[in-house]
PDB file of C-alpha atoms in Angstrom:
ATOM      1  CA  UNK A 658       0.000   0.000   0.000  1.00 43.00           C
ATOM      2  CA  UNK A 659       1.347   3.161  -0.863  1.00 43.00           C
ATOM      3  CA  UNK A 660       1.215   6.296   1.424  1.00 53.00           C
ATOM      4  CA  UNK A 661      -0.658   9.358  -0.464  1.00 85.00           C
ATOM      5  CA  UNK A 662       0.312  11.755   2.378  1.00 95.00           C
ATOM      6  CA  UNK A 663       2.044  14.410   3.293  1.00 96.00           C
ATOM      7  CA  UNK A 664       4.369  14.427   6.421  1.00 97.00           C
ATOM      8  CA  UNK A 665       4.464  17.618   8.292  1.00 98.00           C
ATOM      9  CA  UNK A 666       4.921  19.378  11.836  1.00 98.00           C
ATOM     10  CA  UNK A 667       3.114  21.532  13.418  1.00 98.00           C
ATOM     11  CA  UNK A 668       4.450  24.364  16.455  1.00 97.00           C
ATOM     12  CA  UNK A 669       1.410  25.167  18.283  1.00 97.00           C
ATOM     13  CA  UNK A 670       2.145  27.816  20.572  1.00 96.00           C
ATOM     14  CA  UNK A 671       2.527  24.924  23.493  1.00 95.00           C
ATOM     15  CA  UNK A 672       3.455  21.692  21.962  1.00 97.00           C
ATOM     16  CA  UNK A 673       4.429  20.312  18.267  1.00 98.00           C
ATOM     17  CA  UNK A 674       2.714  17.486  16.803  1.00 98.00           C
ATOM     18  CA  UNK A 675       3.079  15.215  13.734  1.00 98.00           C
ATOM     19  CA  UNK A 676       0.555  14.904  11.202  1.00 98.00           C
ATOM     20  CA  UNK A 677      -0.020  13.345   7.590  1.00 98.00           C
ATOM     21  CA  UNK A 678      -1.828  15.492   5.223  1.00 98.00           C
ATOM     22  CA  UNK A 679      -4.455  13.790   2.700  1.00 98.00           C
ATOM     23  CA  UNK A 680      -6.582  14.968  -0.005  1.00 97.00           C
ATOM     24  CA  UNK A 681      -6.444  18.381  -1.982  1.00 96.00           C
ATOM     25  CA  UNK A 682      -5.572  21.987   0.170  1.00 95.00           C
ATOM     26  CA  UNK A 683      -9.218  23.343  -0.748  1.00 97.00           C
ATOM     27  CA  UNK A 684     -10.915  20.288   0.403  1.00 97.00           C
ATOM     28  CA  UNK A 685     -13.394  19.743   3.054  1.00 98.00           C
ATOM     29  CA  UNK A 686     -11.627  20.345   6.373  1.00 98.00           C
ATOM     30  CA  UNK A 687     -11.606  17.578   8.496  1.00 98.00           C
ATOM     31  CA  UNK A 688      -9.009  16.548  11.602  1.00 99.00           C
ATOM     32  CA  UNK A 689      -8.968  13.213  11.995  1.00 99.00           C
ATOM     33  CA  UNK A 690      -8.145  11.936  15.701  1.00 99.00           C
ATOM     34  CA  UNK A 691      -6.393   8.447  16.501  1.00 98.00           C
ATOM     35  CA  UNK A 692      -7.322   6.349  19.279  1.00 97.00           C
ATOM     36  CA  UNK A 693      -4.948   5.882  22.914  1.00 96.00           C
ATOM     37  CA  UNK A 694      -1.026   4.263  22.061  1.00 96.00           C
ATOM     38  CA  UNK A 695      -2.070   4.575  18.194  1.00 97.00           C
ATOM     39  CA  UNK A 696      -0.735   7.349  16.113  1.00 98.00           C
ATOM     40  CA  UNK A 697      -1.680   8.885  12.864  1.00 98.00           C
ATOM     41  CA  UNK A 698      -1.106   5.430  10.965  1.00 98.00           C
ATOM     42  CA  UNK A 699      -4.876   4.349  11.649  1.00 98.00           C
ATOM     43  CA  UNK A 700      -6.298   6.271   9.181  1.00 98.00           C
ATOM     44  CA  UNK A 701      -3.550   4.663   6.460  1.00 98.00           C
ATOM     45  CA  UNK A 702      -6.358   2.714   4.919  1.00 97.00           C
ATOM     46  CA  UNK A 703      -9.122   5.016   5.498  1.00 98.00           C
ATOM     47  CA  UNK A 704      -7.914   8.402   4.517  1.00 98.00           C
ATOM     48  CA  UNK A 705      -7.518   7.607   0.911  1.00 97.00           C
ATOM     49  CA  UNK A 706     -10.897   6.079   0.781  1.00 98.00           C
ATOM     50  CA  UNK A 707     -12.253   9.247   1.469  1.00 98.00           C
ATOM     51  CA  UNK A 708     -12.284  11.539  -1.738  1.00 96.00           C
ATOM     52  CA  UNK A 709     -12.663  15.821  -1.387  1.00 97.00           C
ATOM     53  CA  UNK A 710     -11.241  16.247   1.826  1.00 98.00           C
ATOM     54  CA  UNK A 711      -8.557  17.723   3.983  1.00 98.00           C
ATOM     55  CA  UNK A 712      -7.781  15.421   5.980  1.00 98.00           C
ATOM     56  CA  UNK A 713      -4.701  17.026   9.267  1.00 98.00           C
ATOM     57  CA  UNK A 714      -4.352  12.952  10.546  1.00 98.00           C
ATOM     58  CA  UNK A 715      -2.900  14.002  13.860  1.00 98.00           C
ATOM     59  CA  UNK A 716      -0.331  12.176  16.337  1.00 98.00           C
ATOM     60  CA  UNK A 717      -1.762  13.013  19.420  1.00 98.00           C
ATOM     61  CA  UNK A 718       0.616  14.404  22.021  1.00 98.00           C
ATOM     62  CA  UNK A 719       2.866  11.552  23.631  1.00 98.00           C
ATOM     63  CA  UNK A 720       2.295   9.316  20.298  1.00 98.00           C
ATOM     64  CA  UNK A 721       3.977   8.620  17.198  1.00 98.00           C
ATOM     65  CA  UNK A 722       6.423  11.158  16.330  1.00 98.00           C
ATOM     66  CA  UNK A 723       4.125  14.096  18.229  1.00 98.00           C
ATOM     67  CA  UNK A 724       6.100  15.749  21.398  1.00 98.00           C
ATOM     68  CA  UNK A 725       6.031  14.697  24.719  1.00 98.00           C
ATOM     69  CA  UNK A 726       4.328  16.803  27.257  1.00 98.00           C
ATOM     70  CA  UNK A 727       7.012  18.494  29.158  1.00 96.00           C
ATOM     71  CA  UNK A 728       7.941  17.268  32.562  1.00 92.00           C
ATOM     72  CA  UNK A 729       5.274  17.541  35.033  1.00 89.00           C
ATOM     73  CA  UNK A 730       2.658  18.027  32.850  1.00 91.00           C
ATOM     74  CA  UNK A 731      -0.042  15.453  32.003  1.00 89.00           C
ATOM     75  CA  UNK A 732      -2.517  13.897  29.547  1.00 96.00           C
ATOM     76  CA  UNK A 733      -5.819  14.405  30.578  1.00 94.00           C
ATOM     77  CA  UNK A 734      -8.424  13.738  27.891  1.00 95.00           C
ATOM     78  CA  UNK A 735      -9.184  17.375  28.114  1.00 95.00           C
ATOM     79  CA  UNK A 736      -5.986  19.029  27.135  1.00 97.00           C
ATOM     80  CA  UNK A 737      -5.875  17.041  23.617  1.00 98.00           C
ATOM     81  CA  UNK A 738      -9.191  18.855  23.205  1.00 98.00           C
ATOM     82  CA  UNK A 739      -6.660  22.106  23.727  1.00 97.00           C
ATOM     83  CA  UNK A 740      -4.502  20.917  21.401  1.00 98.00           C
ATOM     84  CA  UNK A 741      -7.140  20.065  18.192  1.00 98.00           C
ATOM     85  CA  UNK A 742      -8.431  23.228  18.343  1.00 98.00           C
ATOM     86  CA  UNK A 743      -4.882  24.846  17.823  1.00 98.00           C
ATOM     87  CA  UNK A 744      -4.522  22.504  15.364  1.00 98.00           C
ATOM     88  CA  UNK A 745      -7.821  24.023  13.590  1.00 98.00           C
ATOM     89  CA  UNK A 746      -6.102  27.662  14.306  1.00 98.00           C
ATOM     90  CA  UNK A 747      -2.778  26.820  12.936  1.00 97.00           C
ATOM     91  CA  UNK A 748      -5.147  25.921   9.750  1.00 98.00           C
ATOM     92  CA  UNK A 749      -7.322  29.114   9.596  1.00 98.00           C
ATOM     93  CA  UNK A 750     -10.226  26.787  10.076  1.00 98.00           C
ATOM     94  CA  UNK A 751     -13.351  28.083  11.868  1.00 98.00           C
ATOM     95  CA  UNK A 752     -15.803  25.447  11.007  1.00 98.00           C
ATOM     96  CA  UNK A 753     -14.134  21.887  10.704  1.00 98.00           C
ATOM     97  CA  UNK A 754     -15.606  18.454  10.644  1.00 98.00           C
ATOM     98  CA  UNK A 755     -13.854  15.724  13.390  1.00 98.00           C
ATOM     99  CA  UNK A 756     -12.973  12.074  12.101  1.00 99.00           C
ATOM    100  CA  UNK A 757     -12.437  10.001  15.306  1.00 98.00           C
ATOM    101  CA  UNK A 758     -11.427   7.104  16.389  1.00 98.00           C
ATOM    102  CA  UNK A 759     -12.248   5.605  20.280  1.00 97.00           C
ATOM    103  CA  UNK A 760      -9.899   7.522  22.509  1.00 98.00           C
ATOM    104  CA  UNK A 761     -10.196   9.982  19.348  1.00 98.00           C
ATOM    105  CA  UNK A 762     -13.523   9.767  18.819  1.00 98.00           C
ATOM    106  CA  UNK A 763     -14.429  10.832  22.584  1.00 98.00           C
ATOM    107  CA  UNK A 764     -11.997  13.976  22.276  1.00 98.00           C
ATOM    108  CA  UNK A 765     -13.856  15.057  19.105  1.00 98.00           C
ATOM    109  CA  UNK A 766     -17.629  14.693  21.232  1.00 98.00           C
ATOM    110  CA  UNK A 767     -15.947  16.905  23.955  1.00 98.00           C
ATOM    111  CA  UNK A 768     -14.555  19.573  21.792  1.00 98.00           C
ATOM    112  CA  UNK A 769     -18.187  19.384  19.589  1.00 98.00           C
ATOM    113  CA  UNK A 770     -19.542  19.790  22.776  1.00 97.00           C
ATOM    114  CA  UNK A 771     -17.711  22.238  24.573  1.00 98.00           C
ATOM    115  CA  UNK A 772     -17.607  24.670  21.151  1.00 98.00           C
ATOM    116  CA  UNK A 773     -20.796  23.739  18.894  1.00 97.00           C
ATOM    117  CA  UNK A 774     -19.978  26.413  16.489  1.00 98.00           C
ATOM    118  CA  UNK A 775     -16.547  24.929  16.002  1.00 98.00           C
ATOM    119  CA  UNK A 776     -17.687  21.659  14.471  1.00 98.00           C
ATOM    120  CA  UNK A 777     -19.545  20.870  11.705  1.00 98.00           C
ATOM    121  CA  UNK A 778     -19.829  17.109  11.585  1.00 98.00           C
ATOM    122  CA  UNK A 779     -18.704  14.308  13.930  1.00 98.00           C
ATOM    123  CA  UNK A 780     -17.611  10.808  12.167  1.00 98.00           C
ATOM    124  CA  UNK A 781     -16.961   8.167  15.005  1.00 98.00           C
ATOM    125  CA  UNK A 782     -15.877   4.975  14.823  1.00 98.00           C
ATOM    126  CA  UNK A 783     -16.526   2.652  18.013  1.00 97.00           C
ATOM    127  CA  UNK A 784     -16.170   5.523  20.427  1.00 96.00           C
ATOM    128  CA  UNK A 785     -18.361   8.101  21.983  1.00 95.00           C
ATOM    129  CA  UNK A 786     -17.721   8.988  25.513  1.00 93.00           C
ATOM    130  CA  UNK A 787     -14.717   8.339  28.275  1.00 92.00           C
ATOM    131  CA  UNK A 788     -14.224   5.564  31.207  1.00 90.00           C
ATOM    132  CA  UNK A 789     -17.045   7.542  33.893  1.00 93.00           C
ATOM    133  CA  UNK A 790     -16.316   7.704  37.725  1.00 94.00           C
ATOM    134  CA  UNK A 791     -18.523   8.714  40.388  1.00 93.00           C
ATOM    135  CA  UNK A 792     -17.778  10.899  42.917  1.00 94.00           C
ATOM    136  CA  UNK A 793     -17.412   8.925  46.322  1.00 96.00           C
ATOM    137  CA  UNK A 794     -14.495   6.753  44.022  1.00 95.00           C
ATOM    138  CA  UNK A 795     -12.296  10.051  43.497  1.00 96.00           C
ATOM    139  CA  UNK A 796     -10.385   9.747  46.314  1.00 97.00           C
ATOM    140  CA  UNK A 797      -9.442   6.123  45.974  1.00 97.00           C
ATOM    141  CA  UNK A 798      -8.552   6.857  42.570  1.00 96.00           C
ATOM    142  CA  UNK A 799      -6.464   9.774  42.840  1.00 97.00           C
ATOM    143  CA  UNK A 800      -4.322   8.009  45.929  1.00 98.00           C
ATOM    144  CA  UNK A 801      -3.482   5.369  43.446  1.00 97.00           C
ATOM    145  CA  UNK A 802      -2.735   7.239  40.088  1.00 96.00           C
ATOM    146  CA  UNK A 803      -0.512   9.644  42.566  1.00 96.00           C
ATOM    147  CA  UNK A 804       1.752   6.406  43.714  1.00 96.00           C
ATOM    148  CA  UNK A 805       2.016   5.042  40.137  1.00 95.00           C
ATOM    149  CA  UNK A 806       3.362   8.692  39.365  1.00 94.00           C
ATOM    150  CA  UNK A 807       5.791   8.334  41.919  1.00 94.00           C
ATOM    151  CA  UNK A 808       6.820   4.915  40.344  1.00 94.00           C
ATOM    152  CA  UNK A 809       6.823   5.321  37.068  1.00 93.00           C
ATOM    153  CA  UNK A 810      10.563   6.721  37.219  1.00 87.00           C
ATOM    154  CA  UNK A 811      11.417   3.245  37.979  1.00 84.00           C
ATOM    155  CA  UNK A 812      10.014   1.419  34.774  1.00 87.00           C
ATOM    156  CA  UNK A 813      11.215   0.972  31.415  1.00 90.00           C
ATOM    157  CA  UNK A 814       9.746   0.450  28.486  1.00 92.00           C
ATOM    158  CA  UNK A 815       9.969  -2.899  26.901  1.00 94.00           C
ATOM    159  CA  UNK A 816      12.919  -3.451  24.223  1.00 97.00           C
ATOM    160  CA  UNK A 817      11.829  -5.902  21.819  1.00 97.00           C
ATOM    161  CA  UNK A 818      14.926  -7.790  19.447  1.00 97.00           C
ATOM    162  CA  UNK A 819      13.143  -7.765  16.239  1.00 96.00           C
ATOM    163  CA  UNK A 820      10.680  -5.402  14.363  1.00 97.00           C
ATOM    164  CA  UNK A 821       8.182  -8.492  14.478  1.00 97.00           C
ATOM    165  CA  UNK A 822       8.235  -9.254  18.487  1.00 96.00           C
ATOM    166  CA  UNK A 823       6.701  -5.427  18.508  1.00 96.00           C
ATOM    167  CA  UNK A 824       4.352  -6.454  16.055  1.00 97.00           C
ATOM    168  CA  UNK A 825       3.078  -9.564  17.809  1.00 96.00           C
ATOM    169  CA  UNK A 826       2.923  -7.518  21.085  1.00 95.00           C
ATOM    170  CA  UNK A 827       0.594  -4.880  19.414  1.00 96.00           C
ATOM    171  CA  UNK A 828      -2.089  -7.327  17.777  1.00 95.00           C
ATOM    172  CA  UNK A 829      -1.924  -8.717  21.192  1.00 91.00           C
ATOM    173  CA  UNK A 830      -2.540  -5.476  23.026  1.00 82.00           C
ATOM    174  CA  UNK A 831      -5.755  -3.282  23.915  1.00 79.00           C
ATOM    175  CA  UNK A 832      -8.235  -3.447  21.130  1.00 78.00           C
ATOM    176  CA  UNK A 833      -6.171  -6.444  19.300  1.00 85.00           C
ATOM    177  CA  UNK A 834      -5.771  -5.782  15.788  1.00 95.00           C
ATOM    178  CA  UNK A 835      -4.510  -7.627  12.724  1.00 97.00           C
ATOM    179  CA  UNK A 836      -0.966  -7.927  11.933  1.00 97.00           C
ATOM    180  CA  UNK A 837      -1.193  -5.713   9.058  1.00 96.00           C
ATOM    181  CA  UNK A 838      -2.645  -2.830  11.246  1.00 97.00           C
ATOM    182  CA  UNK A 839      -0.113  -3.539  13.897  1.00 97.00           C
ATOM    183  CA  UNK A 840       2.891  -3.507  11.307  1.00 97.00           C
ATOM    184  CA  UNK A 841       1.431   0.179  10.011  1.00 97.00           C
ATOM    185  CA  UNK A 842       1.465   1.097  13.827  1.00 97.00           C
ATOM    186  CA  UNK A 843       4.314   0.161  14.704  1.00 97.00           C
ATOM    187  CA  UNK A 844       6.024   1.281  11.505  1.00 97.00           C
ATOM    188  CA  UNK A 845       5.137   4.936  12.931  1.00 97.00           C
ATOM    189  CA  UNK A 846       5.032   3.870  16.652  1.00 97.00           C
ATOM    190  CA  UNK A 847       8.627   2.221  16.983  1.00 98.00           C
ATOM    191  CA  UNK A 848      12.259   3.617  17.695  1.00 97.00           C
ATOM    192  CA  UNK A 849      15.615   1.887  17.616  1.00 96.00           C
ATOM    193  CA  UNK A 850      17.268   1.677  20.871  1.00 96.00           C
ATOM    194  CA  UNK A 851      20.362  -0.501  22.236  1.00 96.00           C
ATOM    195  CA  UNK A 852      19.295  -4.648  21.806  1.00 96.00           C
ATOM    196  CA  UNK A 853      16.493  -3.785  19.616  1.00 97.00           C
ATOM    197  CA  UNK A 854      13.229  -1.765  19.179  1.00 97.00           C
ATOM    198  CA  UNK A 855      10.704   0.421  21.762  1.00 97.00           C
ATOM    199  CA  UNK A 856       7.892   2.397  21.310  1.00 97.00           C
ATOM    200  CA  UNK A 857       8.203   6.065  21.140  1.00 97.00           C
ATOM    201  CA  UNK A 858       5.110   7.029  23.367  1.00 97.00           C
ATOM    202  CA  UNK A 859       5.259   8.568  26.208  1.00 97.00           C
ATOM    203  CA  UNK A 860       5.405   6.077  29.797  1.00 96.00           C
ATOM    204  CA  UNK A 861       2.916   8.985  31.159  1.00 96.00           C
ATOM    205  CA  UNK A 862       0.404   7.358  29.130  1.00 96.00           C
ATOM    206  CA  UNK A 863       0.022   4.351  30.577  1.00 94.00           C
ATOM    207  CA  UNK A 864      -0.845   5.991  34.123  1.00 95.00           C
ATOM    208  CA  UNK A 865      -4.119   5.409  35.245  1.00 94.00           C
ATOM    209  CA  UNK A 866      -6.518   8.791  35.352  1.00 94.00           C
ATOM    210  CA  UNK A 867      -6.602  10.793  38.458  1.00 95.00           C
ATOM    211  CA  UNK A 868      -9.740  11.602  37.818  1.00 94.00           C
ATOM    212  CA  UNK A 869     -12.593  11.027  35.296  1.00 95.00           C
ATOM    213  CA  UNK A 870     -15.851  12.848  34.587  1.00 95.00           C
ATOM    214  CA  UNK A 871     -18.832  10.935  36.191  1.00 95.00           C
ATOM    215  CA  UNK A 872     -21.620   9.686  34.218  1.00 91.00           C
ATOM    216  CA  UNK A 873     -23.553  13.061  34.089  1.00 93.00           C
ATOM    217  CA  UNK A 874     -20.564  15.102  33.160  1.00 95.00           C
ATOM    218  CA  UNK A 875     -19.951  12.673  30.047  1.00 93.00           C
ATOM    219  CA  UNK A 876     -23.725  12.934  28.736  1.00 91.00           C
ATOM    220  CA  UNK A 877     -23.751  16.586  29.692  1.00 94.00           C
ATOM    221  CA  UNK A 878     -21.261  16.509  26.402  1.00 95.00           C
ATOM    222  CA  UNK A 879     -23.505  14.149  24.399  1.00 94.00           C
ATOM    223  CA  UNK A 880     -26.569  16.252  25.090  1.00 92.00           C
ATOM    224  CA  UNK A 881     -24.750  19.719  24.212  1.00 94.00           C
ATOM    225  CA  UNK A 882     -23.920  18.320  19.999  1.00 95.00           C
ATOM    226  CA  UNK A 883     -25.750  20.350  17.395  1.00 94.00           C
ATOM    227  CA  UNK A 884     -23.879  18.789  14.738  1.00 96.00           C
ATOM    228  CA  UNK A 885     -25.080  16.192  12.655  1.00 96.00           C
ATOM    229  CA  UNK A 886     -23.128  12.648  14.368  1.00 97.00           C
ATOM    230  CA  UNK A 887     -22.970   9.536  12.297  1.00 97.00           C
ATOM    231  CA  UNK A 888     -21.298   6.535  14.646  1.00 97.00           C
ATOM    232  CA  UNK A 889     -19.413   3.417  13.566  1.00 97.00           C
ATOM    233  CA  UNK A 890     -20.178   0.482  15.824  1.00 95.00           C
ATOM    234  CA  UNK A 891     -18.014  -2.924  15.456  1.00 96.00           C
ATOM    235  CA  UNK A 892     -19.921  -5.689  16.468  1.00 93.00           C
ATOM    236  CA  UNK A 893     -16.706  -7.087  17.799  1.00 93.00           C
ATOM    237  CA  UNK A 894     -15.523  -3.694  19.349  1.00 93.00           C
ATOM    238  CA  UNK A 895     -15.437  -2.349  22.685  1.00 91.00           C
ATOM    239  CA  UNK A 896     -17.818   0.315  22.430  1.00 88.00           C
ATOM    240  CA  UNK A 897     -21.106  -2.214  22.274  1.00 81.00           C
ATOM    241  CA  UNK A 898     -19.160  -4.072  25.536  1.00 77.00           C
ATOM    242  CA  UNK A 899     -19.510  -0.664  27.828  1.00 77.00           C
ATOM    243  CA  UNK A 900     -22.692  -1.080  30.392  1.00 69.00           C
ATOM    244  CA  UNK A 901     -25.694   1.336  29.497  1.00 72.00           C
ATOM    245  CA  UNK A 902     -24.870   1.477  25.683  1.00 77.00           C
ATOM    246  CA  UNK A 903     -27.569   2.033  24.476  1.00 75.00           C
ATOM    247  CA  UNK A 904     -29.004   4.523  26.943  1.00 76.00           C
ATOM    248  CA  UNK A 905     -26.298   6.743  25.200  1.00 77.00           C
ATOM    249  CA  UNK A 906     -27.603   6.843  22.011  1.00 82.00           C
ATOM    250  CA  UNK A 907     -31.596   6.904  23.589  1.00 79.00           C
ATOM    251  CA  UNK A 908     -32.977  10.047  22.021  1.00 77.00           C
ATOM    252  CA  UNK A 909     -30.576  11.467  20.238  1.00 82.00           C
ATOM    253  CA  UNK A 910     -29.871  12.662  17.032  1.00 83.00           C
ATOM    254  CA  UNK A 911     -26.747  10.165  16.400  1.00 92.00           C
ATOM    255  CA  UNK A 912     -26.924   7.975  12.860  1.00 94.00           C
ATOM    256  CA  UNK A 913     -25.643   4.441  14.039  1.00 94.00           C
ATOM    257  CA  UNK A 914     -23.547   1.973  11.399  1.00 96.00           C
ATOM    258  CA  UNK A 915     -23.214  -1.662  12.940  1.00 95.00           C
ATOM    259  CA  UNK A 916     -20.526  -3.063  11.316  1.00 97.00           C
ATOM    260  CA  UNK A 917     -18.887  -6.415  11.215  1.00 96.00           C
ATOM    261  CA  UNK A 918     -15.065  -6.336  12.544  1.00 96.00           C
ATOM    262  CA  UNK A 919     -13.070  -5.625  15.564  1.00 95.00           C
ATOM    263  CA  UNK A 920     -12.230  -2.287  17.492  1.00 96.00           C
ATOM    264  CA  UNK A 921     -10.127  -1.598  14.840  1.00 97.00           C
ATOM    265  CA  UNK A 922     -12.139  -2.669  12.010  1.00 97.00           C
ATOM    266  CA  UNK A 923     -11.085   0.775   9.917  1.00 98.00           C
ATOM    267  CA  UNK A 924      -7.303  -0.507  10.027  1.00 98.00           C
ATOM    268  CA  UNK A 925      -7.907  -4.295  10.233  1.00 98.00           C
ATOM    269  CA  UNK A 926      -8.222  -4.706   6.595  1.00 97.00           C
ATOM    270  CA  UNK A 927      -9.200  -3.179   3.022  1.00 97.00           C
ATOM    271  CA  UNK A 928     -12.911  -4.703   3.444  1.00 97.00           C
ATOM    272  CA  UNK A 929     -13.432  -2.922   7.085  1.00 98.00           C
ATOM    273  CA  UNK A 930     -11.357   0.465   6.090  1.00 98.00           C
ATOM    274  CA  UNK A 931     -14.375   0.283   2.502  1.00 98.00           C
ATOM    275  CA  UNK A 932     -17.015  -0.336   4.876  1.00 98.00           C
ATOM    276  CA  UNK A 933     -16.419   2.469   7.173  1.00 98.00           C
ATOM    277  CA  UNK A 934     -15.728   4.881   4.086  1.00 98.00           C
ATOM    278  CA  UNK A 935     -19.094   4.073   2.763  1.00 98.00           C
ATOM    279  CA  UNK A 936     -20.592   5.114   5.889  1.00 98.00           C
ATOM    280  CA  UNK A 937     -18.621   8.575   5.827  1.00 98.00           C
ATOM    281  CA  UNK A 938     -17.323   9.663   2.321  1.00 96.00           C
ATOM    282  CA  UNK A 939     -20.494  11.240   1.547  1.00 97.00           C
ATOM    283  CA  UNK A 940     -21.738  12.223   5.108  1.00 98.00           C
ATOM    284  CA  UNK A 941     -18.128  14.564   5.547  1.00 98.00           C
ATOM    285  CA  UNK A 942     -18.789  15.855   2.099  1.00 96.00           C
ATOM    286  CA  UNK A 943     -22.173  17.281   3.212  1.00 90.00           C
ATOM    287  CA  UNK A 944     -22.412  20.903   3.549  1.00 80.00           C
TER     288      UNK A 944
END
């Protein structure tokens, strides 16, 4: 498969990211948002697919060849919101349409949430809102994200021997995925290092959350899109596994695809990556 991208970086005023660049300059604007320990490889096979558009494919902060956060700074869900819409700045874009994908997909409901007249359209694929906590858990759950700060400074990554071993580990990993869509990850996700290969996210991101919006914060978001939303859900994904599913979607103006395939089912394969562009090509294009 051969790349029709651009490579470029991008110097926000607080952070610079990586990005590829699809589809013609005066195309529809669209930033397209990967999901958590992915980079802007998952939208290899979908990108192309999707004809008239401007497509910014975004490493998020912390992933793929996208900055760190500096020391003592962190990655709440929230502050990649920050950084899209400085993305959309950098671009002159005051209307743009978000192309997300689970950890990506739930950053492009918060910013469509948070600024309606931002966002024009929302395209989702087996995503929709964050992990909720409830209030009485916070404490509990900041007292243990605090100690695995403190001990994070004595892990290291893992150093795999061959480019393969990284492979196998990633279509092993959260939402599994084939070993095609691994090997395109991990193309853009890997470094070389002494004795072999790591992966070039940041250790931060494995931390768990010090704190997460409860329930009614997360639907606040939901219930705040004006935006026409048309959501991707694999039948084999994690999305249909969260509890209360479909109380989510009860009343609201959100298109829903079913699809067969995995969490990853826009990556997986050339059949999945079609599928999902059917669903979209035409719904983006809108005006």
């Amino acid at each position: 498969m051969s790349p029709a991208f651009e490579e470029v970086r991008l110097r926000l005023p607080h952070i610079e990211l990586a990005a590829h660049l699809y589809g013609p300059a005066d195309g529809v604007p669209v930033i397209a948002l990967h999901g958590w320990l992915d980079n802007a490889a998952s939208f290899a096979r979908l990108a192309p697919k999707l004809p008239g558009l401007r497509i910014v494919a975004l490493d998020f902060a912390g992933h793929g060849h996208s900055d760190h956060r500096p020391a003592g700074a962190g990655y709440a869900i929230w502050e990649y919101v920050h950084d899209v819409l400085q993305v959309a700045e950098q671009f002159g874009w005051q209307r743009f349409s978000l192309l997300g994908h689970s950890m990506g997909a739930i950053v492009s409901v918060l910013l469509a949430g948070a600024l309606p007249e931002r966002v024009a359209r929302l395209a989702l694929i087996d995503g929709l809102i964050p992990y909720t906590g409830e209030a009485e858990d916070a404490p509990q759950r900041l007292g243990e994200a605090l100690k695995a700060q403190m001990a994070l400074a004595g892990k290291r990554k893992p150093v795999y021997a061959e480019f393969s071993r990284a492979v196998e580990a990633r279509m092993r990993g959260v939402g599994a995925v084939s070993r095609e869509a691994a090997e395109l990850l991990a193309q853009r996700g890997l470094m070389p290092v002494p004795g072999g290969y790591t992966w070039r996210t940041d250790s931060r991101l494995t931390l768990p959350s010090p704190l997460r919006l409860t329930q009614a914060h997360a639907m606040a978001f939901v219930q705040r899109l004006q935006c026409p939303v048309d959501l991707v859900l694999a039948e084999q994904g994690m999305l249909a596994a969260q509890p209360r599913f479909a109380e989510l979607l009860d009343g609201r103006p959100i298109t829903l695809n079913r699809l067969p395939g995995g969490h990853h089912l826009h990556l997986d394969d050339e059949v999945g990556a079609q599928l999902v562009a059917d669903c979209f090509k035409a719904f983006l294009r809108s005006p």
